[in-house]
CSV table of C-alpha atoms and ligand atoms in Angstrom, one decimal:
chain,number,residue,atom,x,y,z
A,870,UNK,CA,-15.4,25.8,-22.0
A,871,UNK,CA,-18.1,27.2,-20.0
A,872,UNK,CA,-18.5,28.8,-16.8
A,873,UNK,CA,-21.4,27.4,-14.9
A,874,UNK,CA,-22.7,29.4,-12.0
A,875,UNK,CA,-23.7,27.4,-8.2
A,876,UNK,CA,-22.9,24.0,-9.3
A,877,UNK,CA,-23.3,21.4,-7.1
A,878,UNK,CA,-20.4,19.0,-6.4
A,879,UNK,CA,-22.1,15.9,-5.5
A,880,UNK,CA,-20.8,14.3,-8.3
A,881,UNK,CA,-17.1,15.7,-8.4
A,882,UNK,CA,-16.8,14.3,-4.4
A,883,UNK,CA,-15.9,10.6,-3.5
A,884,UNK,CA,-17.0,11.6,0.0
A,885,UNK,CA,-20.5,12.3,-1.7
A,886,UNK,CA,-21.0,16.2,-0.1
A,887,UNK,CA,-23.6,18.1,-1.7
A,888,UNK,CA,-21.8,21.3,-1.4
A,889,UNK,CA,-21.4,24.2,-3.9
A,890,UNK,CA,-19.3,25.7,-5.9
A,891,UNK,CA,-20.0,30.1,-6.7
A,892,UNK,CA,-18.7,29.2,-10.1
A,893,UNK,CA,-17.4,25.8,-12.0
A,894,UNK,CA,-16.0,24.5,-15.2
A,895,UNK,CA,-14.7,21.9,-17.0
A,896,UNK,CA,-11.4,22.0,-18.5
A,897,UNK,CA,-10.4,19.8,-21.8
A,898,UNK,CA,-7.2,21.3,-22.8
A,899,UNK,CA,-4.5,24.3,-22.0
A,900,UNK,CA,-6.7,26.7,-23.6
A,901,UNK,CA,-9.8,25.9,-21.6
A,902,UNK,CA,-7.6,26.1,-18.5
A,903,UNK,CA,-5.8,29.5,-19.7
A,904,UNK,CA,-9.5,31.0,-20.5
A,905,UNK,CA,-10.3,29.9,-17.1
A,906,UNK,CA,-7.6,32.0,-16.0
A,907,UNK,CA,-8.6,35.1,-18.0
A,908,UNK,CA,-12.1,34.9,-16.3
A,909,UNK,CA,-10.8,36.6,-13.4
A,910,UNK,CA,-12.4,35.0,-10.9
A,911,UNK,CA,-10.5,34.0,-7.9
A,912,UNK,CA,-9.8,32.2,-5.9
A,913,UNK,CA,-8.9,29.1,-8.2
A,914,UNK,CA,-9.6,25.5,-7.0
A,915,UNK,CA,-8.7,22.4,-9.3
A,916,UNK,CA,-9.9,19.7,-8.7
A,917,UNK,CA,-8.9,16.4,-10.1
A,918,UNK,CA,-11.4,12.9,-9.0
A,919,UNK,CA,-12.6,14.3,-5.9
A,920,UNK,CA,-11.1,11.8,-4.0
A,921,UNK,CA,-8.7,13.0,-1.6
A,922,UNK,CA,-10.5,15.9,-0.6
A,923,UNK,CA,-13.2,16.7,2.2
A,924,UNK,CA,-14.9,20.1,1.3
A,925,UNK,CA,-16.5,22.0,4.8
A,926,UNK,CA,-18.2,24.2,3.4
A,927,UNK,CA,-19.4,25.6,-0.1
A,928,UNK,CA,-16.4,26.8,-2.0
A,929,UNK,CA,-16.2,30.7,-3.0
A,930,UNK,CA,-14.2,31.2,-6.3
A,931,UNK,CA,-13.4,28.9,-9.4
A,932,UNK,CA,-13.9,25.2,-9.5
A,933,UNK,CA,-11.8,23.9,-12.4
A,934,UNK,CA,-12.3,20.1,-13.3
A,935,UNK,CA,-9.3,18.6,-14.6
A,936,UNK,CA,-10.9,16.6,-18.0
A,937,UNK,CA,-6.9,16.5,-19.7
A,938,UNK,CA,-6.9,13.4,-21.0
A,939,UNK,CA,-4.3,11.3,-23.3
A,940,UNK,CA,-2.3,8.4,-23.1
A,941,UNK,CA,1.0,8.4,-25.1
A,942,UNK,CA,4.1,6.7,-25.4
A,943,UNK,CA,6.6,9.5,-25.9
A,944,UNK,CA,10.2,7.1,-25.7
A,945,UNK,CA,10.9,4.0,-26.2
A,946,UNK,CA,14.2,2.5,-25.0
A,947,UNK,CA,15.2,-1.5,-24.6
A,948,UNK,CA,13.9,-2.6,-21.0
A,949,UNK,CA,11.2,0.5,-20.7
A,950,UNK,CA,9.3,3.1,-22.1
A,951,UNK,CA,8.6,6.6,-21.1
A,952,UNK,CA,4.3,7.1,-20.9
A,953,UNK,CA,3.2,10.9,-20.8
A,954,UNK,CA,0.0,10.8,-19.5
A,955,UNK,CA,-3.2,13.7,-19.2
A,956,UNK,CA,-3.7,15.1,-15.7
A,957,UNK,CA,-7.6,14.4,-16.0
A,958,UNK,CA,-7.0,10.9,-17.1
A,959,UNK,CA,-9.0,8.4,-14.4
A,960,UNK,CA,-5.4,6.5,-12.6
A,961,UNK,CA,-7.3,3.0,-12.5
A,962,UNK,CA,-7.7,3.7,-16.5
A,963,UNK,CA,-4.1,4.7,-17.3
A,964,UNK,CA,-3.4,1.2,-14.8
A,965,UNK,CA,-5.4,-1.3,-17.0
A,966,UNK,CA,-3.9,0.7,-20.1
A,967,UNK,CA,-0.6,-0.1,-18.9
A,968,UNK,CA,-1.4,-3.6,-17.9
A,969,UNK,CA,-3.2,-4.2,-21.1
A,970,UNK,CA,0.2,-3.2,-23.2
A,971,UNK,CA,2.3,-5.4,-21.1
A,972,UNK,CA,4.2,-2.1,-19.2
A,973,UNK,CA,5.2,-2.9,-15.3
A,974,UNK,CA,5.5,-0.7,-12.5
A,975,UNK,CA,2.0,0.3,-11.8
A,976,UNK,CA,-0.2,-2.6,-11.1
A,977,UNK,CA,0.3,-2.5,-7.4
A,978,UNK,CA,-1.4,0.8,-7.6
A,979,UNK,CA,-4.6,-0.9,-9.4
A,980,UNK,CA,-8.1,1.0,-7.9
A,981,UNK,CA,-6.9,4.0,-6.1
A,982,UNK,CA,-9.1,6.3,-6.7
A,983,UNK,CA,-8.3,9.8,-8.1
A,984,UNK,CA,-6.9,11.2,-11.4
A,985,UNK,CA,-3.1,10.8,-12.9
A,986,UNK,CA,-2.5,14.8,-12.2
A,987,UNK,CA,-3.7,14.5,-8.4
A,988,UNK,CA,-1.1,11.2,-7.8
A,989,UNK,CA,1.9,13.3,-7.6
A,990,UNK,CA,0.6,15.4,-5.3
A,991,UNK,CA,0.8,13.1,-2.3
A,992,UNK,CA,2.7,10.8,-3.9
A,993,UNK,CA,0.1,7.6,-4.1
A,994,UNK,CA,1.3,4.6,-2.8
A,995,UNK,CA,0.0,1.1,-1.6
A,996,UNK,CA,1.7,-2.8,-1.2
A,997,UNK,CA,5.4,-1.4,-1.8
A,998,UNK,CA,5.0,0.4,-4.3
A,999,UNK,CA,4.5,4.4,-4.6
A,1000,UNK,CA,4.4,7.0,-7.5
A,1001,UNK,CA,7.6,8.1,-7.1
A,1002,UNK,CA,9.0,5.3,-8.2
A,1003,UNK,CA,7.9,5.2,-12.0
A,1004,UNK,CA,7.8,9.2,-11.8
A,1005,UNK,CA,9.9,10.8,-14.6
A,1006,UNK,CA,8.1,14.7,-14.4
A,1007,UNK,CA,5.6,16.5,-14.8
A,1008,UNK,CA,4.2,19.5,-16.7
A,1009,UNK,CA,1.7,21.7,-14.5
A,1010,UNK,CA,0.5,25.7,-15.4
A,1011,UNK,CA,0.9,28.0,-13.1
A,1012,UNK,CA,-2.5,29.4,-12.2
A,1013,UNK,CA,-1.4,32.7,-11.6
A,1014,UNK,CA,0.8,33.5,-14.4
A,1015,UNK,CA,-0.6,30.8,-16.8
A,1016,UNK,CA,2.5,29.6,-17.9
A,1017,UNK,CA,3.7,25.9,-18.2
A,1018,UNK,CA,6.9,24.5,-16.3
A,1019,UNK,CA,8.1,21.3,-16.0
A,1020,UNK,CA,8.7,19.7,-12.6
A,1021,UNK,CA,11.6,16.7,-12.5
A,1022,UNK,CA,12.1,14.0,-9.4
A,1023,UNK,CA,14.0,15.9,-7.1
A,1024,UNK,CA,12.1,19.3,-7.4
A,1025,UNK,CA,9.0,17.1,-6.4
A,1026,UNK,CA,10.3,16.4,-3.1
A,1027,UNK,CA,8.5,13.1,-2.9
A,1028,UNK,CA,7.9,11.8,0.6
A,1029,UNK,CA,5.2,9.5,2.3
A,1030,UNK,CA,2.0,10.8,1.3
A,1031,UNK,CA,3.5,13.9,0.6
A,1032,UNK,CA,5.1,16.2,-2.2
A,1033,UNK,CA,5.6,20.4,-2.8
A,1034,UNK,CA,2.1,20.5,-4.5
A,1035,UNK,CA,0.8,19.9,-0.1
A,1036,UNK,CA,3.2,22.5,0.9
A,1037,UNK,CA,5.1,25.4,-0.6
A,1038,UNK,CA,3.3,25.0,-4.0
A,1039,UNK,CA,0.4,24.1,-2.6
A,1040,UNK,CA,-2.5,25.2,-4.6
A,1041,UNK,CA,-0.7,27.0,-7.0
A,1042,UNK,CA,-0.6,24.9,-10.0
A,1043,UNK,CA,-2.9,22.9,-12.8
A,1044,UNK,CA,-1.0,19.7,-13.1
A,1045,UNK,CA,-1.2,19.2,-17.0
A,1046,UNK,CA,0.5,16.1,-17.4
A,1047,UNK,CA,2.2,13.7,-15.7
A,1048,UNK,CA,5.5,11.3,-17.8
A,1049,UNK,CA,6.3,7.9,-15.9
A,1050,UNK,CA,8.9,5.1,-16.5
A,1051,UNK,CA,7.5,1.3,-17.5
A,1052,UNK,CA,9.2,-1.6,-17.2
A,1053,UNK,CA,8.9,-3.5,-20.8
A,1054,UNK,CA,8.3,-8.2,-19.6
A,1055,UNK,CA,10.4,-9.5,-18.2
A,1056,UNK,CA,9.2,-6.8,-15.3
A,1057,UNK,CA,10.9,-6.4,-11.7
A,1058,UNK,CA,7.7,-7.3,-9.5
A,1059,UNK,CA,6.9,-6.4,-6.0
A,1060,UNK,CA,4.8,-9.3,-4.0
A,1061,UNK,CA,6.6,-9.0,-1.1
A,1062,UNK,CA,3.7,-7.1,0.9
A,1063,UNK,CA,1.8,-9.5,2.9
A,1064,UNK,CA,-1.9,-9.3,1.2
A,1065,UNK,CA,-0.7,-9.4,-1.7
A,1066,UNK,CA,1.4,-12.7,-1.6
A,1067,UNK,CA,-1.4,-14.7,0.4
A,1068,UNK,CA,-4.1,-13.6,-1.9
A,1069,UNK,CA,-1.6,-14.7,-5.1
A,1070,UNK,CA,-1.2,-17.6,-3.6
A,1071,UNK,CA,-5.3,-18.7,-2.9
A,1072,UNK,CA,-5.8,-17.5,-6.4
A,1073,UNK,CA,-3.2,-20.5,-6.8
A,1074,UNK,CA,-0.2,-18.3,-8.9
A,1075,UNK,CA,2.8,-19.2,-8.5
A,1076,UNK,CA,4.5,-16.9,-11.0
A,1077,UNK,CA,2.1,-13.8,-11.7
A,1078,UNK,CA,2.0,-11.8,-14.4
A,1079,UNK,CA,1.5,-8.0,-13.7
A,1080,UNK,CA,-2.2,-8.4,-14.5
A,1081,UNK,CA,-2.0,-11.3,-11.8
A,1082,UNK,CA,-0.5,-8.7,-9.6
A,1083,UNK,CA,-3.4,-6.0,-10.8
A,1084,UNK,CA,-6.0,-8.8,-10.4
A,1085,UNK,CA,-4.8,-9.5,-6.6
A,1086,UNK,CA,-4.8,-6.2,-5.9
A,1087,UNK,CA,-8.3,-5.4,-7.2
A,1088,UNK,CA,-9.3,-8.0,-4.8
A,1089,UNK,CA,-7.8,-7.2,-2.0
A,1090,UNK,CA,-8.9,-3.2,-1.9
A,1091,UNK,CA,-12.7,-4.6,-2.9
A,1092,UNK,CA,-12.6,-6.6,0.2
A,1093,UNK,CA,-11.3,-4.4,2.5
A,1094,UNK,CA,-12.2,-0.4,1.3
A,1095,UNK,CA,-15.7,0.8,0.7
A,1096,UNK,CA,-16.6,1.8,-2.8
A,1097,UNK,CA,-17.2,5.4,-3.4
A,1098,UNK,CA,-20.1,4.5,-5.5
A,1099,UNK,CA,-21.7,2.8,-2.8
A,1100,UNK,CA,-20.5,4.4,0.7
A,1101,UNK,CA,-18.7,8.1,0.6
A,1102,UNK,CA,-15.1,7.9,1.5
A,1103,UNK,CA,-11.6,8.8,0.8
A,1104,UNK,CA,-9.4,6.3,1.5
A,1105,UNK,CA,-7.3,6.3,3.9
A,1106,UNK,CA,-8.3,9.1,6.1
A,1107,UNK,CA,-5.1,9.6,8.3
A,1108,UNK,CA,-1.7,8.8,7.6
A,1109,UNK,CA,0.4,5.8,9.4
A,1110,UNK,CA,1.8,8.3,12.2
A,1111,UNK,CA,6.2,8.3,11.7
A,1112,UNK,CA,7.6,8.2,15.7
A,1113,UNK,CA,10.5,7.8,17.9
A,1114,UNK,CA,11.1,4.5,18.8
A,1115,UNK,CA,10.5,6.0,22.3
A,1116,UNK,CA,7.1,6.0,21.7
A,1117,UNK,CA,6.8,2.3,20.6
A,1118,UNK,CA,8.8,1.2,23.5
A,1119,UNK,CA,5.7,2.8,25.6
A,1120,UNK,CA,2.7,1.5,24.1
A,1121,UNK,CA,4.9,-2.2,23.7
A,1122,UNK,CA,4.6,-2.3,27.3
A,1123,UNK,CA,0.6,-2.4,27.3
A,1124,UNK,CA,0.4,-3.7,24.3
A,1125,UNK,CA,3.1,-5.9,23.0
A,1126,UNK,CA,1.3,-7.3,19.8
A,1127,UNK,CA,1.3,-3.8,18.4
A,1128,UNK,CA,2.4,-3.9,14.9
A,1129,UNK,CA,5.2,-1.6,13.6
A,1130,UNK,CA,7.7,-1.3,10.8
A,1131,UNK,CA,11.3,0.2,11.4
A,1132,UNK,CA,12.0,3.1,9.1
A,1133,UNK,CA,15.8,4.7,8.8
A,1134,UNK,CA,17.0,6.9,12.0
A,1135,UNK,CA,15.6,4.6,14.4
A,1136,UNK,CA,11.9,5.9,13.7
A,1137,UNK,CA,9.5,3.7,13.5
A,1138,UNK,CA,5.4,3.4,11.6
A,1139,UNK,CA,2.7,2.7,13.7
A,1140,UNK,CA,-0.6,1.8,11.5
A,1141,UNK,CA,-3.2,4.4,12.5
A,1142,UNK,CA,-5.7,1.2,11.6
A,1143,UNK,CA,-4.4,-0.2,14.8
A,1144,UNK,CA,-4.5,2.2,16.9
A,1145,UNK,CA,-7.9,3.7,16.0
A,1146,UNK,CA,-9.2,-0.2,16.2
A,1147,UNK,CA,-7.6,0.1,19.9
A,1148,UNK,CA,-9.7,2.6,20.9
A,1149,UNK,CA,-12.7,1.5,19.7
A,1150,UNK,CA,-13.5,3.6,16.9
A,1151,UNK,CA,-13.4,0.4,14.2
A,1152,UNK,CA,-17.2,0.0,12.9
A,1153,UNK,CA,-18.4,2.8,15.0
A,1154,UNK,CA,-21.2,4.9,13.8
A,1155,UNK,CA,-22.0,8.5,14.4
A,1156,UNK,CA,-24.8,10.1,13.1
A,1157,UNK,CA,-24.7,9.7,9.1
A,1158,UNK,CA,-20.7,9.0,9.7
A,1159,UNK,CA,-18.8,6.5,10.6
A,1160,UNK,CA,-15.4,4.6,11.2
A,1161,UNK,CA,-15.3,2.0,8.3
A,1162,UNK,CA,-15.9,-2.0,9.4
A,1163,UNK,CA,-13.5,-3.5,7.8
A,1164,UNK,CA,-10.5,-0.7,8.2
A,1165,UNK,CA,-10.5,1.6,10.6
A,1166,UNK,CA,-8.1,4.2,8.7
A,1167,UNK,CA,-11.4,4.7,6.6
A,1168,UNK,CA,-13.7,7.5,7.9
A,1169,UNK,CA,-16.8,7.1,5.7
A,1170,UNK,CA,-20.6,9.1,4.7
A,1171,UNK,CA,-23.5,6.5,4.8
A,1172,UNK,CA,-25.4,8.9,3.1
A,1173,UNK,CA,-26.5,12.9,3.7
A,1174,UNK,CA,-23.7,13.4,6.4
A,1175,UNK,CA,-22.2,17.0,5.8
A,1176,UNK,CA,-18.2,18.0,5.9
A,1177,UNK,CA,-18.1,19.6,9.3
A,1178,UNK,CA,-19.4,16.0,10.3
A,1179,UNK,CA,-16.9,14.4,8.7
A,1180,UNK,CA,-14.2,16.6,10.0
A,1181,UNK,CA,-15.7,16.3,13.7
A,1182,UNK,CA,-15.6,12.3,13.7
A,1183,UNK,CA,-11.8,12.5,12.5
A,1184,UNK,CA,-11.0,14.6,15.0
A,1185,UNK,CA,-12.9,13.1,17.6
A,1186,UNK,CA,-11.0,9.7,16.2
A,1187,UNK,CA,-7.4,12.2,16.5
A,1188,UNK,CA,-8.3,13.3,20.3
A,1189,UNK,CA,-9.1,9.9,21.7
A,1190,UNK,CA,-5.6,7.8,20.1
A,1191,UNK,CA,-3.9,10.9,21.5
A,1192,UNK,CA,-5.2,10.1,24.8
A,1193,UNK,CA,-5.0,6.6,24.7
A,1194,UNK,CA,-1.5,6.3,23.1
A,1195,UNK,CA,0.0,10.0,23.0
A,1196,UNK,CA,0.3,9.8,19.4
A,1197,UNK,CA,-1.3,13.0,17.2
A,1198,UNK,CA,-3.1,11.7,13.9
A,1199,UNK,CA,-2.3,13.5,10.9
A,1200,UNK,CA,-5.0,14.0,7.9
A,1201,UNK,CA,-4.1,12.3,4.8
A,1202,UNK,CA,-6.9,13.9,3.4
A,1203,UNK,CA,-7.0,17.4,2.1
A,1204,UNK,CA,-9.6,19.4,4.4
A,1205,UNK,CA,-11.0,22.5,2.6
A,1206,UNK,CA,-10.5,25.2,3.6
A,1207,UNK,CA,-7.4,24.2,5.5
A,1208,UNK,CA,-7.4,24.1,9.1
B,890,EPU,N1,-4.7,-2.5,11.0
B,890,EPU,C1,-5.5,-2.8,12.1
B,890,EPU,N2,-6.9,-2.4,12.0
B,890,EPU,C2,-7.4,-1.9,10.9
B,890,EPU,C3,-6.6,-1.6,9.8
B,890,EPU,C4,-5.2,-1.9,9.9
B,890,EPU,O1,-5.1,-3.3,13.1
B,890,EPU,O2,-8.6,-1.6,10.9
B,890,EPU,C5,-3.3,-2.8,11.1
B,890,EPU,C6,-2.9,-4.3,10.9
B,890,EPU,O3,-1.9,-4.6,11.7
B,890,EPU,C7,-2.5,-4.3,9.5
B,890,EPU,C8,-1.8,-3.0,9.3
B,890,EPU,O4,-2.6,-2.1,10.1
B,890,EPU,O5,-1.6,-5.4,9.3
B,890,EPU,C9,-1.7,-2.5,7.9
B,890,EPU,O6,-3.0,-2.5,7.3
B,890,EPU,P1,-3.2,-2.4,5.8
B,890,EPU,O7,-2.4,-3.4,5.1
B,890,EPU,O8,-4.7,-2.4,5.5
B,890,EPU,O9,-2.6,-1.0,5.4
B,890,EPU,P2,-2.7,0.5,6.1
B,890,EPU,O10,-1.3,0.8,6.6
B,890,EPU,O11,-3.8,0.5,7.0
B,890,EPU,C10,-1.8,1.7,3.9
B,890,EPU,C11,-2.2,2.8,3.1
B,890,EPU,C12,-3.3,2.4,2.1
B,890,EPU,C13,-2.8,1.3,1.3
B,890,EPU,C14,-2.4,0.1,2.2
B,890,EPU,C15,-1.7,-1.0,1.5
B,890,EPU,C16,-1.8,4.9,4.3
B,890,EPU,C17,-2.3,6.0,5.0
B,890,EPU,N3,-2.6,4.0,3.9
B,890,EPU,O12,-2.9,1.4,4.8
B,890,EPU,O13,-3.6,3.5,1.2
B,890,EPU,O14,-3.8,0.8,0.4
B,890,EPU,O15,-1.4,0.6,3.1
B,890,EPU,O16,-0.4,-0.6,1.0
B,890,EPU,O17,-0.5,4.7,4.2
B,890,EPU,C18,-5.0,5.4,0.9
B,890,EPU,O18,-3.9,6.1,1.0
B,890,EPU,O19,-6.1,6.0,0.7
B,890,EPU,C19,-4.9,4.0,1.1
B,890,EPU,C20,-6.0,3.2,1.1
């Protein structure tokens, strides 16, 4: 492992920010990361695919790149197995692997972006289905001490988008590896969500497979997310806001086609697609930013646009759904350095 000195991060960004970092390395295995440690530089930042994070400014410190990689079957019971998999491992990778060997429970998560030790941390999800659901544990090293501790279910604290490792822990840790529960055929599958069941159906399946369910899914983020390759984004930029059903009730009265779904306690989710689409914000280009055409929870780099840009669109994008609909936008996205 070496330490490399005022690296740029271009590559390590799906938002494609040319920013710095004072020092940088790549990290293959425990050791690496422990040597990393003993370097003494601080403050730490590990970074996993660069895809859920939007750097401001050039980052002071150590930037460690997660490179742990394996993919291993470690138990193997009747109906499922148990699959401990690297923290550095690309997730789409570990999907097809999973696919490939006939294993359910991850192939509605097909093309999010990201690494297998950065899904935990907000707890990926998309077309019913989210990591916490074929999460077993994890291992993760603690980056001040440098010791290893294994983190079950309920210690995670899973929620939408959200886990420990984006509050208390926040920070604080190297996920190592991460162990999740496959379904061995025949698999419990989840078509329900909307997309997913109209695009099974023009692909004319009437009983998918999971790589059906994969292949549908592929599709349907192709067509409606901007490649990182191509355009600089994140993904979902904001997260669906959570409100009472107070709220709803208002904004049904101007606008009774607004979609929601009920959640427990009388809450209720209002897509943040919607609402930023309401405004006006859907397509709209400022400067070398903009609000993606084809979803509007997408804020996205056309090329050369800096982080304080970025982070000035989404909040102009937060003040103006506030104003027009009293609800506050949250960040999905990791903003560095926090707010
Ligand atoms: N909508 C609009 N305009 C838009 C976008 C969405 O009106 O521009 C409304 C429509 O009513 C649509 C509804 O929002 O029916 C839901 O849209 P979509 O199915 O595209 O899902 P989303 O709620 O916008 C969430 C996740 C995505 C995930 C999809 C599918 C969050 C923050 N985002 O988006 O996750 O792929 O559901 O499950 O929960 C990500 O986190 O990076 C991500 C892409």
């Amino acid at each position: 492992m070496k330490i490399l000195q005022n690296v740029s991060l271009l590559p390590y960004n799906t938002f494609g920010l040319d920013i710095k970092a004072e020092h940088f390395a790549e990290i293959s295995s425990v050791d690496d990361l422990r040597a990393g440690l003993r370097a003494g530089i601080q403050p730490i930042f590990l970074l996993g695919g660069g895809s859920n994070v939007l750097f401001t400014q050039d980052v002071e410190g150590l930037v460690l790149k997660n490179n742990l990689r394996g993919i291993q079957v470690i138990r193997e019971f009747k109906n499922k197995v148990w699959v401990e998999v690297g923290g550095g491992e690309v997730w789409h990778e570990f999907v097809l692997w999973a696919v490939a060997n006939n294993y359910g429970g991850v192939e509605n998560l097909s093309l999010i972006p990201g690494t297998v030790g950065a899904a935990p941390i907000q707890n990926i999800g998309a077309y019913g289905v989210e990591l916490k659901d074929v999460f077993v544990r994890l291992n993760a090293l603690n980056l001040t001490t440098g010791k290893l501790k294994t983190f079950n279910h309920s210690v995670c604290r899973f929620g939408y988008r959200d886990s420990i490792f984006k509050r208390e822990e926040r920070g604080k840790w190297c996920i190592t590896s991460v162990v999740f529960s496959l379904t061995k055929a025949p698999h419990r599958l989840n078509t329900t969500y909307g997309d997913v069941s109209k695009t099974l159906e023009s692909n004319g399946i009437i009983s998918p497979s999971i790589a059906d369910i994969s292949r549908a899914v592929v599709q349907i983020r192709s067509s409606k997310l901007p490649d990182p390759a191509k355009i600089g984004n994140c993904g979902s930029f904001f997260k669906n806001p959570e409100t009472d059903r107070s709220v709803l009730e208002r904004i049904l009265a101007t606008h009774p086609q607004a979609p929601h779904y009920p959640l427990p306690e009388g809450r209720v989710k209002i897509p943040a697609g919607w609402l930023i689409e309401q405004c006006g914000w859907k397509g709209k280009r400022v400067g070398n930013t903009g609000c993606y055409e084809r979803q509007a929870l997408v804020v996205v780099n056309y090329g050369g646009a800096t982080g304080e840009e970025v982070k000035n669109l989404a909040e102009a994008i937060i003040e103006s759904v506030e104003r027009g609909f009293g609800v506050r936008l949250e960040a999905e996205v990791n903003i560095w350095p926090p707010l």
